[in-house]
Amino acid sequence: MIATEDGHRVTPAELFFDLVFVYAITQVTALMAADPTPLRLVGAAVVLALLWWCWCCFAWLGNVVRADSGALFTVLVAVMAVLLAVSLTVPEVYADEPGGLPAPLVFVLCYGAVRLLHLVSYWISSPGDKALHASVRRTALLSVAPPFVLLLVGSALTGVTQILVWFGAVLIDYCGVYVTGSSGWRVTSPGHFAERHSLIVIIALGESIVAIGVGVSGLPVSAPVLAAAGAGLLVVAGLWRLYFRQLGESAEHRLATLTGDDRTRLARDVYTFLHLPLVAGVVLTALGMKKALHQIADSGHYDLSEPLHGVVAWALAGGVGVFLLAAAAILLRTDGQRSGVLITGGIGCLCAGAVVVLIPALLALVLLAAAVTGLAVLHGRKAGAAGAGHGEQAPEPFTEV
């Protein structure tokens, strides 16, 4: 395997690897859309967290070893095959259909295979790195083996019990990162690491645009449908602007100013952990837009005056709220800045479901587009004013705790 250097950028091999994750995200949206209840949303969040962990494992590995080198590329293709199998089982992971392999068990076994391949690849990537090998051993014993056992147990269960057991596995896995520590793990190229995660945000945003098309598939295109599609695109554009114009560069700059374990901890907190709710927020909004477009297009069963109902009504604006609060948390962890615009907007969107259930779906989508656009512009102006007030200098480093 070929080690990377500072200045390393994302390789085509990694973009190829992400194609499977694109499909996985669409499957999570389909999992929620098939049964949009609060319990199913929690279950979908658990599945997304497990899939996200699989992706993050190889984002970290690709930062220290070139993904287009012969050995690692072979591993990546093998992982792609396993992740494809995982993705195929997602829609049936809580409602296994008879006549085929047990979907929950296949999901868990494939997930375990991905985690094992990751740890083995890390182990052989640096034969003489004792600190890394110690971290790999601790991770295997504390953060991989116990959750895998719980996932196996949960695969034999159903309903609420299955989701709770799997949720416990996710908690142990995620919290285990803090128990095993940051020593041994490293971020060689901050630019590569930031770019890698920005691309996955693009994938999530792209899936939300796909959801618009899927929502109207097989239905006639009308003026309200075109208006709703345009409003949905404005929502996605607003989220894109918030991340790529006002968030991503600041996080990358901060990551580049740090070294050693301080850089590793920031990468862990900002990218591995806080980018998950960013992606989850987009997926939730995609669910809301998919259902809204379907309802607007299906004039034979719905009237244009009819609002969205239940979980779907909350997901439309609530997903944006999750995204905004995650963005505010990233700013706080990166630069120590508290964004009143993002926090207020996030809380407002989380509570907007109470209004969405009272107004027509098309109007709700148009109002959400206006709100996201306004928040993006307002936050950009405040950030620009703050930068001008400091002479356009880079923000002072935020003291690590």
mmCIF file of C-alpha atoms in Angstrom:
data_model
loop_
_atom_site.group_PDB
_atom_site.id
_atom_site.type_symbol
_atom_site.label_atom_id
_atom_site.label_comp_id
_atom_site.label_asym_id
_atom_site.label_seq_id
_atom_site.Cartn_x
_atom_site.Cartn_y
_atom_site.Cartn_z
ATOM 1 C CA MET A 1 0.000 0.000 0.000
ATOM 2 C CA ILE A 2 1.208 3.537 -0.839
ATOM 3 C CA ALA A 3 1.160 6.100 1.973
ATOM 4 C CA THR A 4 -0.351 9.542 1.337
ATOM 5 C CA GLU A 5 1.235 12.941 1.919
ATOM 6 C CA ASP A 6 0.008 16.362 2.980
ATOM 7 C CA GLY A 7 -1.738 17.828 -0.068
ATOM 8 C CA HIS A 8 -3.207 14.484 -1.135
ATOM 9 C CA ARG A 9 -6.625 14.866 -2.780
ATOM 10 C CA VAL A 10 -9.584 12.597 -3.412
ATOM 11 C CA THR A 11 -8.879 9.904 -6.001
ATOM 12 C CA PRO A 12 -11.233 8.535 -8.689
ATOM 13 C CA ALA A 13 -11.149 5.215 -6.826
ATOM 14 C CA GLU A 14 -12.813 6.869 -3.835
ATOM 15 C CA LEU A 15 -15.448 8.474 -6.050
ATOM 16 C CA PHE A 16 -16.110 5.025 -7.487
ATOM 17 C CA PHE A 17 -16.443 3.648 -3.950
ATOM 18 C CA ASP A 18 -19.040 6.319 -3.129
ATOM 19 C CA LEU A 19 -21.374 5.090 -5.865
ATOM 20 C CA VAL A 20 -22.527 2.263 -3.621
ATOM 21 C CA PHE A 21 -23.189 4.715 -0.801
ATOM 22 C CA VAL A 22 -25.384 6.745 -3.148
ATOM 23 C CA TYR A 23 -27.591 3.700 -3.523
ATOM 24 C CA ALA A 24 -27.503 3.031 0.213
ATOM 25 C CA ILE A 25 -28.870 6.507 0.990
ATOM 26 C CA THR A 26 -31.718 6.085 -1.493
ATOM 27 C CA GLN A 27 -32.556 2.796 0.187
ATOM 28 C CA VAL A 28 -32.761 4.488 3.589
ATOM 29 C CA THR A 29 -35.224 7.007 2.141
ATOM 30 C CA ALA A 30 -37.235 4.127 0.680
ATOM 31 C CA LEU A 31 -37.201 2.387 4.071
ATOM 32 C CA MET A 32 -38.831 5.434 5.668
ATOM 33 C CA ALA A 33 -41.235 6.114 2.805
ATOM 34 C CA ALA A 34 -42.639 2.570 2.923
ATOM 35 C CA ASP A 35 -43.912 3.070 6.479
ATOM 36 C CA PRO A 36 -43.563 6.725 7.616
ATOM 37 C CA THR A 37 -44.095 6.271 11.351
ATOM 38 C CA PRO A 38 -42.004 7.563 14.279
ATOM 39 C CA LEU A 39 -40.750 4.041 15.000
ATOM 40 C CA ARG A 40 -39.665 3.514 11.392
ATOM 41 C CA LEU A 41 -37.833 6.879 11.429
ATOM 42 C CA VAL A 42 -35.865 5.765 14.490
ATOM 43 C CA GLY A 43 -35.118 2.459 12.809
ATOM 44 C CA ALA A 44 -33.985 4.218 9.619
ATOM 45 C CA ALA A 45 -31.728 6.488 11.698
ATOM 46 C CA VAL A 46 -30.082 3.386 13.190
ATOM 47 C CA VAL A 47 -29.509 1.907 9.717
ATOM 48 C CA LEU A 48 -28.112 5.211 8.425
ATOM 49 C CA ALA A 49 -25.749 5.426 11.416
ATOM 50 C CA LEU A 50 -24.408 1.939 10.674
ATOM 51 C CA LEU A 51 -23.969 2.696 6.969
ATOM 52 C CA TRP A 52 -22.312 6.018 7.802
ATOM 53 C CA TRP A 53 -19.810 4.244 10.054
ATOM 54 C CA CYS A 54 -18.885 1.898 7.203
ATOM 55 C CA TRP A 55 -18.254 4.849 4.902
ATOM 56 C CA CYS A 56 -16.277 6.797 7.517
ATOM 57 C CA CYS A 57 -13.971 3.847 8.186
ATOM 58 C CA PHE A 58 -12.663 3.968 4.630
ATOM 59 C CA ALA A 59 -12.643 7.772 4.469
ATOM 60 C CA TRP A 60 -10.106 7.679 7.311
ATOM 61 C CA LEU A 61 -8.146 4.854 5.719
ATOM 62 C CA GLY A 62 -8.031 6.606 2.338
ATOM 63 C CA ASN A 63 -6.467 9.629 4.036
ATOM 64 C CA VAL A 64 -3.361 7.703 5.071
ATOM 65 C CA VAL A 65 -3.115 5.157 2.218
ATOM 66 C CA ARG A 66 -3.818 5.881 -1.439
ATOM 67 C CA ALA A 67 -7.130 4.312 -2.419
ATOM 68 C CA ASP A 68 -5.960 3.833 -6.010
ATOM 69 C CA SER A 69 -2.995 1.686 -4.996
ATOM 70 C CA GLY A 70 -3.372 -1.937 -6.087
ATOM 71 C CA ALA A 71 -3.845 -3.527 -2.660
ATOM 72 C CA LEU A 72 -6.284 -1.007 -1.224
ATOM 73 C CA PHE A 73 -8.280 -0.714 -4.435
ATOM 74 C CA THR A 74 -8.827 -4.478 -4.315
ATOM 75 C CA VAL A 75 -10.083 -4.102 -0.743
ATOM 76 C CA LEU A 76 -12.371 -1.230 -1.776
ATOM 77 C CA VAL A 77 -13.973 -3.297 -4.533
ATOM 78 C CA ALA A 78 -14.546 -6.120 -2.062
ATOM 79 C CA VAL A 79 -16.119 -3.679 0.400
ATOM 80 C CA MET A 80 -18.287 -2.261 -2.390
ATOM 81 C CA ALA A 81 -19.639 -5.736 -3.078
ATOM 82 C CA VAL A 82 -20.442 -6.245 0.601
ATOM 83 C CA LEU A 83 -22.011 -2.780 0.943
ATOM 84 C CA LEU A 84 -24.125 -3.440 -2.132
ATOM 85 C CA ALA A 85 -25.472 -6.544 -0.406
ATOM 86 C CA VAL A 86 -26.128 -4.450 2.712
ATOM 87 C CA SER A 87 -27.992 -1.847 0.661
ATOM 88 C CA LEU A 88 -30.157 -4.475 -1.026
ATOM 89 C CA THR A 89 -31.383 -5.668 2.363
ATOM 90 C CA VAL A 90 -32.196 -2.211 3.803
ATOM 91 C CA PRO A 91 -35.886 -2.055 2.734
ATOM 92 C CA GLU A 92 -36.527 -5.451 4.377
ATOM 93 C CA VAL A 93 -34.323 -5.064 7.425
ATOM 94 C CA TYR A 94 -37.333 -4.498 9.715
ATOM 95 C CA ALA A 95 -39.954 -6.393 7.698
ATOM 96 C CA ASP A 96 -38.260 -9.446 6.244
ATOM 97 C CA GLU A 97 -40.061 -10.838 3.211
ATOM 98 C CA PRO A 98 -40.462 -14.642 2.981
ATOM 99 C CA GLY A 99 -38.844 -16.631 0.204
ATOM 100 C CA GLY A 100 -35.307 -15.276 0.372
ATOM 101 C CA LEU A 101 -32.340 -14.993 2.699
ATOM 102 C CA PRO A 102 -33.067 -13.456 6.136
ATOM 103 C CA ALA A 103 -32.468 -9.765 5.394
ATOM 104 C CA PRO A 104 -31.581 -8.651 8.974
ATOM 105 C CA LEU A 105 -28.974 -11.404 9.331
ATOM 106 C CA VAL A 106 -27.460 -10.686 5.909
ATOM 107 C CA PHE A 107 -27.303 -6.988 6.819
ATOM 108 C CA VAL A 108 -25.460 -7.688 10.077
ATOM 109 C CA LEU A 109 -23.013 -10.230 8.638
ATOM 110 C CA CYS A 110 -22.098 -7.894 5.782
ATOM 111 C CA TYR A 111 -21.704 -4.969 8.180
ATOM 112 C CA GLY A 112 -19.339 -7.068 10.300
ATOM 113 C CA ALA A 113 -17.341 -8.005 7.199
ATOM 114 C CA VAL A 114 -16.868 -4.314 6.311
ATOM 115 C CA ARG A 115 -15.622 -3.482 9.809
ATOM 116 C CA LEU A 116 -13.236 -6.448 9.766
ATOM 117 C CA LEU A 117 -11.816 -5.523 6.360
ATOM 118 C CA HIS A 118 -11.253 -1.975 7.597
ATOM 119 C CA LEU A 119 -9.328 -3.033 10.699
ATOM 120 C CA VAL A 120 -7.195 -5.551 8.787
ATOM 121 C CA SER A 121 -6.392 -2.946 6.113
ATOM 122 C CA TYR A 122 -5.357 -0.417 8.751
ATOM 123 C CA TRP A 123 -3.198 -3.019 10.498
ATOM 124 C CA ILE A 124 -1.194 -3.921 7.375
ATOM 125 C CA SER A 125 -0.998 -0.311 6.117
ATOM 126 C CA SER A 126 1.639 0.613 8.717
ATOM 127 C CA PRO A 127 3.541 -2.492 9.869
ATOM 128 C CA GLY A 128 5.830 -0.591 12.251
ATOM 129 C CA ASP A 129 3.292 1.770 13.826
ATOM 130 C CA LYS A 130 2.864 0.400 17.359
ATOM 131 C CA ALA A 131 0.486 3.182 18.442
ATOM 132 C CA LEU A 132 -1.817 2.478 15.493
ATOM 133 C CA HIS A 133 -1.772 -1.269 16.128
ATOM 134 C CA ALA A 134 -2.670 -0.687 19.778
ATOM 135 C CA SER A 135 -5.618 1.508 18.684
ATOM 136 C CA VAL A 136 -6.756 -1.145 16.203
ATOM 137 C CA ARG A 137 -6.713 -3.796 18.948
ATOM 138 C CA ARG A 138 -8.672 -1.583 21.349
ATOM 139 C CA THR A 139 -11.173 -0.739 18.631
ATOM 140 C CA ALA A 140 -11.699 -4.392 17.752
ATOM 141 C CA LEU A 141 -12.227 -5.427 21.374
ATOM 142 C CA LEU A 142 -14.283 -2.472 22.633
ATOM 143 C CA SER A 143 -15.932 -0.802 19.641
ATOM 144 C CA VAL A 144 -16.497 -3.599 17.101
ATOM 145 C CA ALA A 145 -16.969 -6.975 18.791
ATOM 146 C CA PRO A 146 -19.616 -6.010 21.429
ATOM 147 C CA PRO A 147 -21.832 -4.044 18.970
ATOM 148 C CA PHE A 148 -21.569 -6.852 16.427
ATOM 149 C CA VAL A 149 -22.847 -9.353 18.999
ATOM 150 C CA LEU A 150 -25.785 -7.050 19.789
ATOM 151 C CA LEU A 151 -26.552 -6.649 16.100
ATOM 152 C CA LEU A 152 -26.589 -10.432 15.702
ATOM 153 C CA VAL A 153 -28.979 -10.759 18.633
ATOM 154 C CA GLY A 154 -31.197 -8.016 17.223
ATOM 155 C CA SER A 155 -31.340 -9.682 13.808
ATOM 156 C CA ALA A 156 -33.311 -12.531 15.416
ATOM 157 C CA LEU A 157 -35.832 -10.109 16.923
ATOM 158 C CA THR A 158 -38.580 -7.945 15.451
ATOM 159 C CA GLY A 159 -40.369 -4.657 16.036
ATOM 160 C CA VAL A 160 -39.441 -2.259 18.817
ATOM 161 C CA THR A 161 -37.145 -4.792 20.500
ATOM 162 C CA GLN A 162 -34.998 -5.185 17.387
ATOM 163 C CA ILE A 163 -34.649 -1.436 16.942
ATOM 164 C CA LEU A 164 -33.751 -0.892 20.609
ATOM 165 C CA VAL A 165 -31.097 -3.618 20.574
ATOM 166 C CA TRP A 166 -29.586 -2.249 17.365
ATOM 167 C CA PHE A 167 -29.727 1.283 18.747
ATOM 168 C CA GLY A 168 -27.759 0.055 21.771
ATOM 169 C CA ALA A 169 -25.154 -1.415 19.416
ATOM 170 C CA VAL A 170 -24.808 1.927 17.640
ATOM 171 C CA LEU A 171 -24.357 3.761 20.958
ATOM 172 C CA ILE A 172 -21.604 1.371 22.061
ATOM 173 C CA ASP A 173 -19.863 1.626 18.690
ATOM 174 C CA TYR A 174 -19.956 5.425 18.564
ATOM 175 C CA CYS A 175 -19.070 5.968 22.224
ATOM 176 C CA GLY A 176 -16.305 3.407 21.907
ATOM 177 C CA VAL A 177 -14.345 5.883 19.803
ATOM 178 C CA TYR A 178 -13.910 8.081 22.869
ATOM 179 C CA VAL A 179 -12.999 5.115 25.050
ATOM 180 C CA THR A 180 -10.320 3.808 22.675
ATOM 181 C CA GLY A 181 -8.836 7.302 22.285
ATOM 182 C CA SER A 182 -7.314 9.168 19.350
ATOM 183 C CA SER A 183 -3.722 8.007 19.740
ATOM 184 C CA GLY A 184 -2.505 6.133 16.682
ATOM 185 C CA TRP A 185 -5.156 7.437 14.279
ATOM 186 C CA ARG A 186 -4.060 10.350 12.123
ATOM 187 C CA VAL A 187 -5.198 12.746 9.408
ATOM 188 C CA THR A 188 -2.336 13.126 6.931
ATOM 189 C CA SER A 189 -4.054 15.510 4.495
ATOM 190 C CA PRO A 190 -6.667 17.934 5.892
ATOM 191 C CA GLY A 191 -7.633 18.954 2.344
ATOM 192 C CA HIS A 192 -8.393 15.369 1.353
ATOM 193 C CA PHE A 193 -10.374 14.710 4.532
ATOM 194 C CA ALA A 194 -12.521 17.835 4.127
ATOM 195 C CA GLU A 195 -13.066 17.214 0.421
ATOM 196 C CA ARG A 196 -14.022 13.606 1.090
ATOM 197 C CA HIS A 197 -16.818 14.669 3.427
ATOM 198 C CA SER A 198 -17.976 17.544 1.246
ATOM 199 C CA LEU A 199 -18.502 15.041 -1.562
ATOM 200 C CA ILE A 200 -20.705 12.882 0.637
ATOM 201 C CA VAL A 201 -22.800 15.973 1.449
ATOM 202 C CA ILE A 202 -23.180 16.498 -2.312
ATOM 203 C CA ILE A 203 -24.317 12.881 -2.631
ATOM 204 C CA ALA A 204 -26.989 13.416 0.023
ATOM 205 C CA LEU A 205 -28.168 16.635 -1.625
ATOM 206 C CA GLY A 206 -28.273 14.842 -4.973
ATOM 207 C CA GLU A 207 -30.419 12.102 -3.468
ATOM 208 C CA SER A 208 -32.932 14.725 -2.344
ATOM 209 C CA ILE A 209 -33.190 15.958 -5.952
ATOM 210 C CA VAL A 210 -33.694 12.362 -7.085
ATOM 211 C CA ALA A 211 -36.479 12.088 -4.483
ATOM 212 C CA ILE A 212 -38.314 14.937 -6.227
ATOM 213 C CA GLY A 213 -38.324 12.978 -9.481
ATOM 214 C CA VAL A 214 -39.261 9.711 -7.801
ATOM 215 C CA GLY A 215 -42.200 11.434 -6.090
ATOM 216 C CA VAL A 216 -43.820 12.305 -9.420
ATOM 217 C CA SER A 217 -42.785 9.156 -11.290
ATOM 218 C CA GLY A 218 -45.656 7.799 -13.364
ATOM 219 C CA LEU A 219 -47.841 10.839 -12.725
ATOM 220 C CA PRO A 220 -48.687 13.706 -15.111
ATOM 221 C CA VAL A 221 -46.569 16.860 -15.002
ATOM 222 C CA SER A 222 -48.703 19.888 -14.185
ATOM 223 C CA ALA A 223 -48.047 23.524 -13.308
ATOM 224 C CA PRO A 224 -48.275 22.800 -9.545
ATOM 225 C CA VAL A 225 -45.789 19.948 -9.994
ATOM 226 C CA LEU A 226 -43.320 22.251 -11.754
ATOM 227 C CA ALA A 227 -43.753 24.860 -9.027
ATOM 228 C CA ALA A 228 -43.205 22.264 -6.305
ATOM 229 C CA ALA A 229 -40.119 20.870 -8.065
ATOM 230 C CA GLY A 230 -38.672 24.375 -8.358
ATOM 231 C CA ALA A 231 -39.327 25.036 -4.667
ATOM 232 C CA GLY A 232 -37.681 21.745 -3.755
ATOM 233 C CA LEU A 233 -34.616 22.654 -5.790
ATOM 234 C CA LEU A 234 -34.401 26.006 -3.971
ATOM 235 C CA VAL A 235 -34.408 24.165 -0.631
ATOM 236 C CA VAL A 236 -31.503 22.002 -1.785
ATOM 237 C CA ALA A 237 -29.663 25.045 -3.186
ATOM 238 C CA GLY A 238 -30.034 26.865 0.126
ATOM 239 C CA LEU A 239 -28.554 23.950 2.050
ATOM 240 C CA TRP A 240 -25.742 23.716 -0.502
ATOM 241 C CA ARG A 241 -24.944 27.411 -0.030
ATOM 242 C CA LEU A 242 -24.909 27.119 3.755
ATOM 243 C CA TYR A 243 -22.452 24.251 3.664
ATOM 244 C CA PHE A 244 -20.126 25.038 0.777
ATOM 245 C CA ARG A 245 -20.033 28.821 1.014
ATOM 246 C CA GLN A 246 -20.196 29.304 4.774
ATOM 247 C CA LEU A 247 -19.156 26.125 6.574
ATOM 248 C CA GLY A 248 -16.839 23.787 4.695
ATOM 249 C CA GLU A 249 -13.918 26.162 4.120
ATOM 250 C CA SER A 250 -13.830 27.268 7.758
ATOM 251 C CA ALA A 251 -13.744 23.683 9.000
ATOM 252 C CA GLU A 252 -10.994 22.713 6.556
ATOM 253 C CA HIS A 253 -8.889 25.741 7.509
ATOM 254 C CA ARG A 254 -9.211 24.937 11.195
ATOM 255 C CA LEU A 255 -8.274 21.301 10.608
ATOM 256 C CA ALA A 256 -5.151 22.362 8.706
ATOM 257 C CA THR A 257 -3.944 24.571 11.584
ATOM 258 C CA LEU A 258 -3.817 21.634 14.000
ATOM 259 C CA THR A 259 -1.405 18.724 14.245
ATOM 260 C CA GLY A 260 -1.212 15.299 15.872
ATOM 261 C CA ASP A 261 -3.978 14.169 18.209
ATOM 262 C CA ASP A 262 -5.572 17.649 18.214
ATOM 263 C CA ARG A 263 -6.183 17.336 14.468
ATOM 264 C CA THR A 264 -7.486 13.786 14.910
ATOM 265 C CA ARG A 265 -9.963 14.848 17.595
ATOM 266 C CA LEU A 266 -11.293 17.731 15.519
ATOM 267 C CA ALA A 267 -11.658 15.471 12.478
ATOM 268 C CA ARG A 268 -13.508 12.926 14.612
ATOM 269 C CA ASP A 269 -15.906 15.468 16.139
ATOM 270 C CA VAL A 270 -16.606 17.722 13.150
ATOM 271 C CA TYR A 271 -16.537 15.243 10.304
ATOM 272 C CA THR A 272 -17.212 11.732 11.635
ATOM 273 C CA PHE A 273 -19.852 12.745 14.176
ATOM 274 C CA LEU A 274 -21.377 16.107 13.218
ATOM 275 C CA HIS A 275 -21.574 15.381 9.494
ATOM 276 C CA LEU A 276 -23.889 12.461 10.248
ATOM 277 C CA PRO A 277 -26.803 14.724 11.338
ATOM 278 C CA LEU A 278 -26.072 16.920 8.308
ATOM 279 C CA VAL A 279 -26.622 13.940 6.022
ATOM 280 C CA ALA A 280 -29.538 12.646 8.119
ATOM 281 C CA GLY A 281 -31.235 16.040 7.890
ATOM 282 C CA VAL A 282 -31.008 15.998 4.101
ATOM 283 C CA VAL A 283 -32.383 12.446 3.982
ATOM 284 C CA LEU A 284 -35.352 13.464 6.155
ATOM 285 C CA THR A 285 -36.073 16.467 3.954
ATOM 286 C CA ALA A 286 -35.846 14.207 0.891
ATOM 287 C CA LEU A 287 -38.543 12.025 2.433
ATOM 288 C CA GLY A 288 -40.781 15.072 2.960
ATOM 289 C CA MET A 289 -40.217 16.370 -0.570
ATOM 290 C CA LYS A 290 -40.821 12.947 -2.122
ATOM 291 C CA LYS A 291 -44.168 12.615 -0.365
ATOM 292 C CA ALA A 292 -45.117 16.243 -1.039
ATOM 293 C CA LEU A 293 -44.389 15.962 -4.776
ATOM 294 C CA HIS A 294 -46.319 12.707 -4.981
ATOM 295 C CA GLN A 295 -49.321 14.240 -3.253
ATOM 296 C CA ILE A 296 -49.239 17.359 -5.451
ATOM 297 C CA ALA A 297 -48.927 15.298 -8.650
ATOM 298 C CA ASP A 298 -51.554 12.687 -7.771
ATOM 299 C CA SER A 299 -54.622 14.838 -8.387
ATOM 300 C CA GLY A 300 -56.800 11.736 -8.604
ATOM 301 C CA HIS A 301 -56.366 10.976 -4.903
ATOM 302 C CA TYR A 302 -55.345 14.313 -3.380
ATOM 303 C CA ASP A 303 -56.629 17.849 -3.634
ATOM 304 C CA LEU A 304 -54.136 20.707 -3.938
ATOM 305 C CA SER A 305 -55.525 22.171 -0.725
ATOM 306 C CA GLU A 306 -54.659 19.039 1.261
ATOM 307 C CA PRO A 307 -51.702 19.287 3.672
ATOM 308 C CA LEU A 308 -49.108 16.682 4.503
ATOM 309 C CA HIS A 309 -49.836 14.525 7.522
ATOM 310 C CA GLY A 310 -48.026 12.844 10.394
ATOM 311 C CA VAL A 311 -44.317 12.123 10.326
ATOM 312 C CA VAL A 312 -43.968 13.241 6.718
ATOM 313 C CA ALA A 313 -45.202 16.733 7.614
ATOM 314 C CA TRP A 314 -42.557 16.981 10.313
ATOM 315 C CA ALA A 315 -39.801 15.526 8.107
ATOM 316 C CA LEU A 316 -40.189 18.169 5.385
ATOM 317 C CA ALA A 317 -39.060 21.092 7.547
ATOM 318 C CA GLY A 318 -37.684 19.040 10.438
ATOM 319 C CA GLY A 319 -34.934 17.614 8.263
ATOM 320 C CA VAL A 320 -33.813 21.148 7.447
ATOM 321 C CA GLY A 321 -33.890 21.871 11.173
ATOM 322 C CA VAL A 322 -31.593 18.934 11.908
ATOM 323 C CA PHE A 323 -29.226 20.147 9.168
ATOM 324 C CA LEU A 324 -29.147 23.706 10.531
ATOM 325 C CA LEU A 325 -28.501 22.637 14.118
ATOM 326 C CA ALA A 326 -25.720 20.311 12.967
ATOM 327 C CA ALA A 327 -24.201 23.211 10.998
ATOM 328 C CA ALA A 328 -24.378 25.399 14.121
ATOM 329 C CA ALA A 329 -22.646 22.662 16.140
ATOM 330 C CA ILE A 330 -19.886 22.404 13.522
ATOM 331 C CA LEU A 331 -19.268 26.154 13.701
ATOM 332 C CA LEU A 332 -19.150 25.987 17.496
ATOM 333 C CA ARG A 333 -16.700 23.084 17.547
ATOM 334 C CA THR A 334 -14.568 24.530 14.749
ATOM 335 C CA ASP A 335 -14.218 28.189 15.693
ATOM 336 C CA GLY A 336 -16.114 28.630 18.946
ATOM 337 C CA GLN A 337 -18.755 30.728 17.139
ATOM 338 C CA ARG A 338 -22.396 30.587 18.161
ATOM 339 C CA SER A 339 -24.648 31.269 15.188
ATOM 340 C CA GLY A 340 -27.960 32.669 16.382
ATOM 341 C CA VAL A 341 -29.305 32.509 12.819
ATOM 342 C CA LEU A 342 -28.655 28.787 12.426
ATOM 343 C CA ILE A 343 -29.817 27.887 15.938
ATOM 344 C CA THR A 344 -33.028 29.919 15.704
ATOM 345 C CA GLY A 345 -33.722 28.664 12.184
ATOM 346 C CA GLY A 346 -33.043 25.067 13.195
ATOM 347 C CA ILE A 347 -35.376 25.170 16.177
ATOM 348 C CA GLY A 348 -38.020 26.935 14.103
ATOM 349 C CA CYS A 349 -37.866 24.268 11.387
ATOM 350 C CA LEU A 350 -38.073 21.472 13.954
ATOM 351 C CA CYS A 351 -41.268 23.021 15.297
ATOM 352 C CA ALA A 352 -42.704 23.845 11.861
ATOM 353 C CA GLY A 353 -44.447 20.504 11.553
ATOM 354 C CA ALA A 354 -47.307 21.960 13.592
ATOM 355 C CA VAL A 355 -47.874 24.457 10.765
ATOM 356 C CA VAL A 356 -47.158 22.116 7.841
ATOM 357 C CA VAL A 357 -50.109 19.885 8.814
ATOM 358 C CA LEU A 358 -52.443 22.887 8.504
ATOM 359 C CA ILE A 359 -51.511 24.317 5.087
ATOM 360 C CA PRO A 360 -51.457 22.879 1.538
ATOM 361 C CA ALA A 361 -48.394 20.779 0.731
ATOM 362 C CA LEU A 362 -47.379 23.057 -2.158
ATOM 363 C CA LEU A 363 -47.559 26.153 0.044
ATOM 364 C CA ALA A 364 -45.529 24.419 2.754
ATOM 365 C CA LEU A 365 -42.804 23.576 0.242
ATOM 366 C CA VAL A 366 -42.735 27.125 -1.157
ATOM 367 C CA LEU A 367 -42.540 28.643 2.345
ATOM 368 C CA LEU A 368 -39.727 26.257 3.285
ATOM 369 C CA ALA A 369 -37.786 27.250 0.151
ATOM 370 C CA ALA A 370 -38.198 30.931 1.047
ATOM 371 C CA ALA A 371 -37.121 30.293 4.646
ATOM 372 C CA VAL A 372 -33.991 28.312 3.700
ATOM 373 C CA THR A 373 -32.996 30.897 1.088
ATOM 374 C CA GLY A 374 -33.481 33.715 3.592
ATOM 375 C CA LEU A 375 -31.478 31.908 6.275
ATOM 376 C CA ALA A 376 -28.613 31.236 3.864
ATOM 377 C CA VAL A 377 -28.462 34.904 2.810
ATOM 378 C CA LEU A 378 -28.808 36.239 6.364
ATOM 379 C CA HIS A 379 -26.193 33.913 7.795
ATOM 380 C CA GLY A 380 -23.831 34.747 4.931
ATOM 381 C CA ARG A 381 -24.179 38.472 5.593
ATOM 382 C CA LYS A 382 -23.594 38.082 9.325
ATOM 383 C CA ALA A 383 -20.574 35.872 8.710
ATOM 384 C CA GLY A 384 -19.232 38.389 6.199
ATOM 385 C CA ALA A 385 -19.781 41.268 8.601
ATOM 386 C CA ALA A 386 -17.998 39.362 11.365
ATOM 387 C CA GLY A 387 -15.071 38.675 9.030
ATOM 388 C CA ALA A 388 -14.880 42.346 8.002
ATOM 389 C CA GLY A 389 -14.949 43.377 11.643
ATOM 390 C CA HIS A 390 -11.848 41.270 12.216
ATOM 391 C CA GLY A 391 -10.033 42.617 9.180
ATOM 392 C CA GLU A 392 -10.925 39.512 7.108
ATOM 393 C CA GLN A 393 -8.446 37.493 9.127
ATOM 394 C CA ALA A 394 -8.844 33.815 9.746
ATOM 395 C CA PRO A 395 -10.670 33.037 12.987
ATOM 396 C CA GLU A 396 -8.620 32.507 16.097
ATOM 397 C CA PRO A 397 -8.075 28.863 16.923
ATOM 398 C CA PHE A 398 -10.644 27.394 19.278
ATOM 399 C CA THR A 399 -8.959 25.969 22.324
ATOM 400 C CA GLU A 400 -9.205 22.219 22.542
ATOM 401 C CA VAL A 401 -10.739 20.886 25.714
#
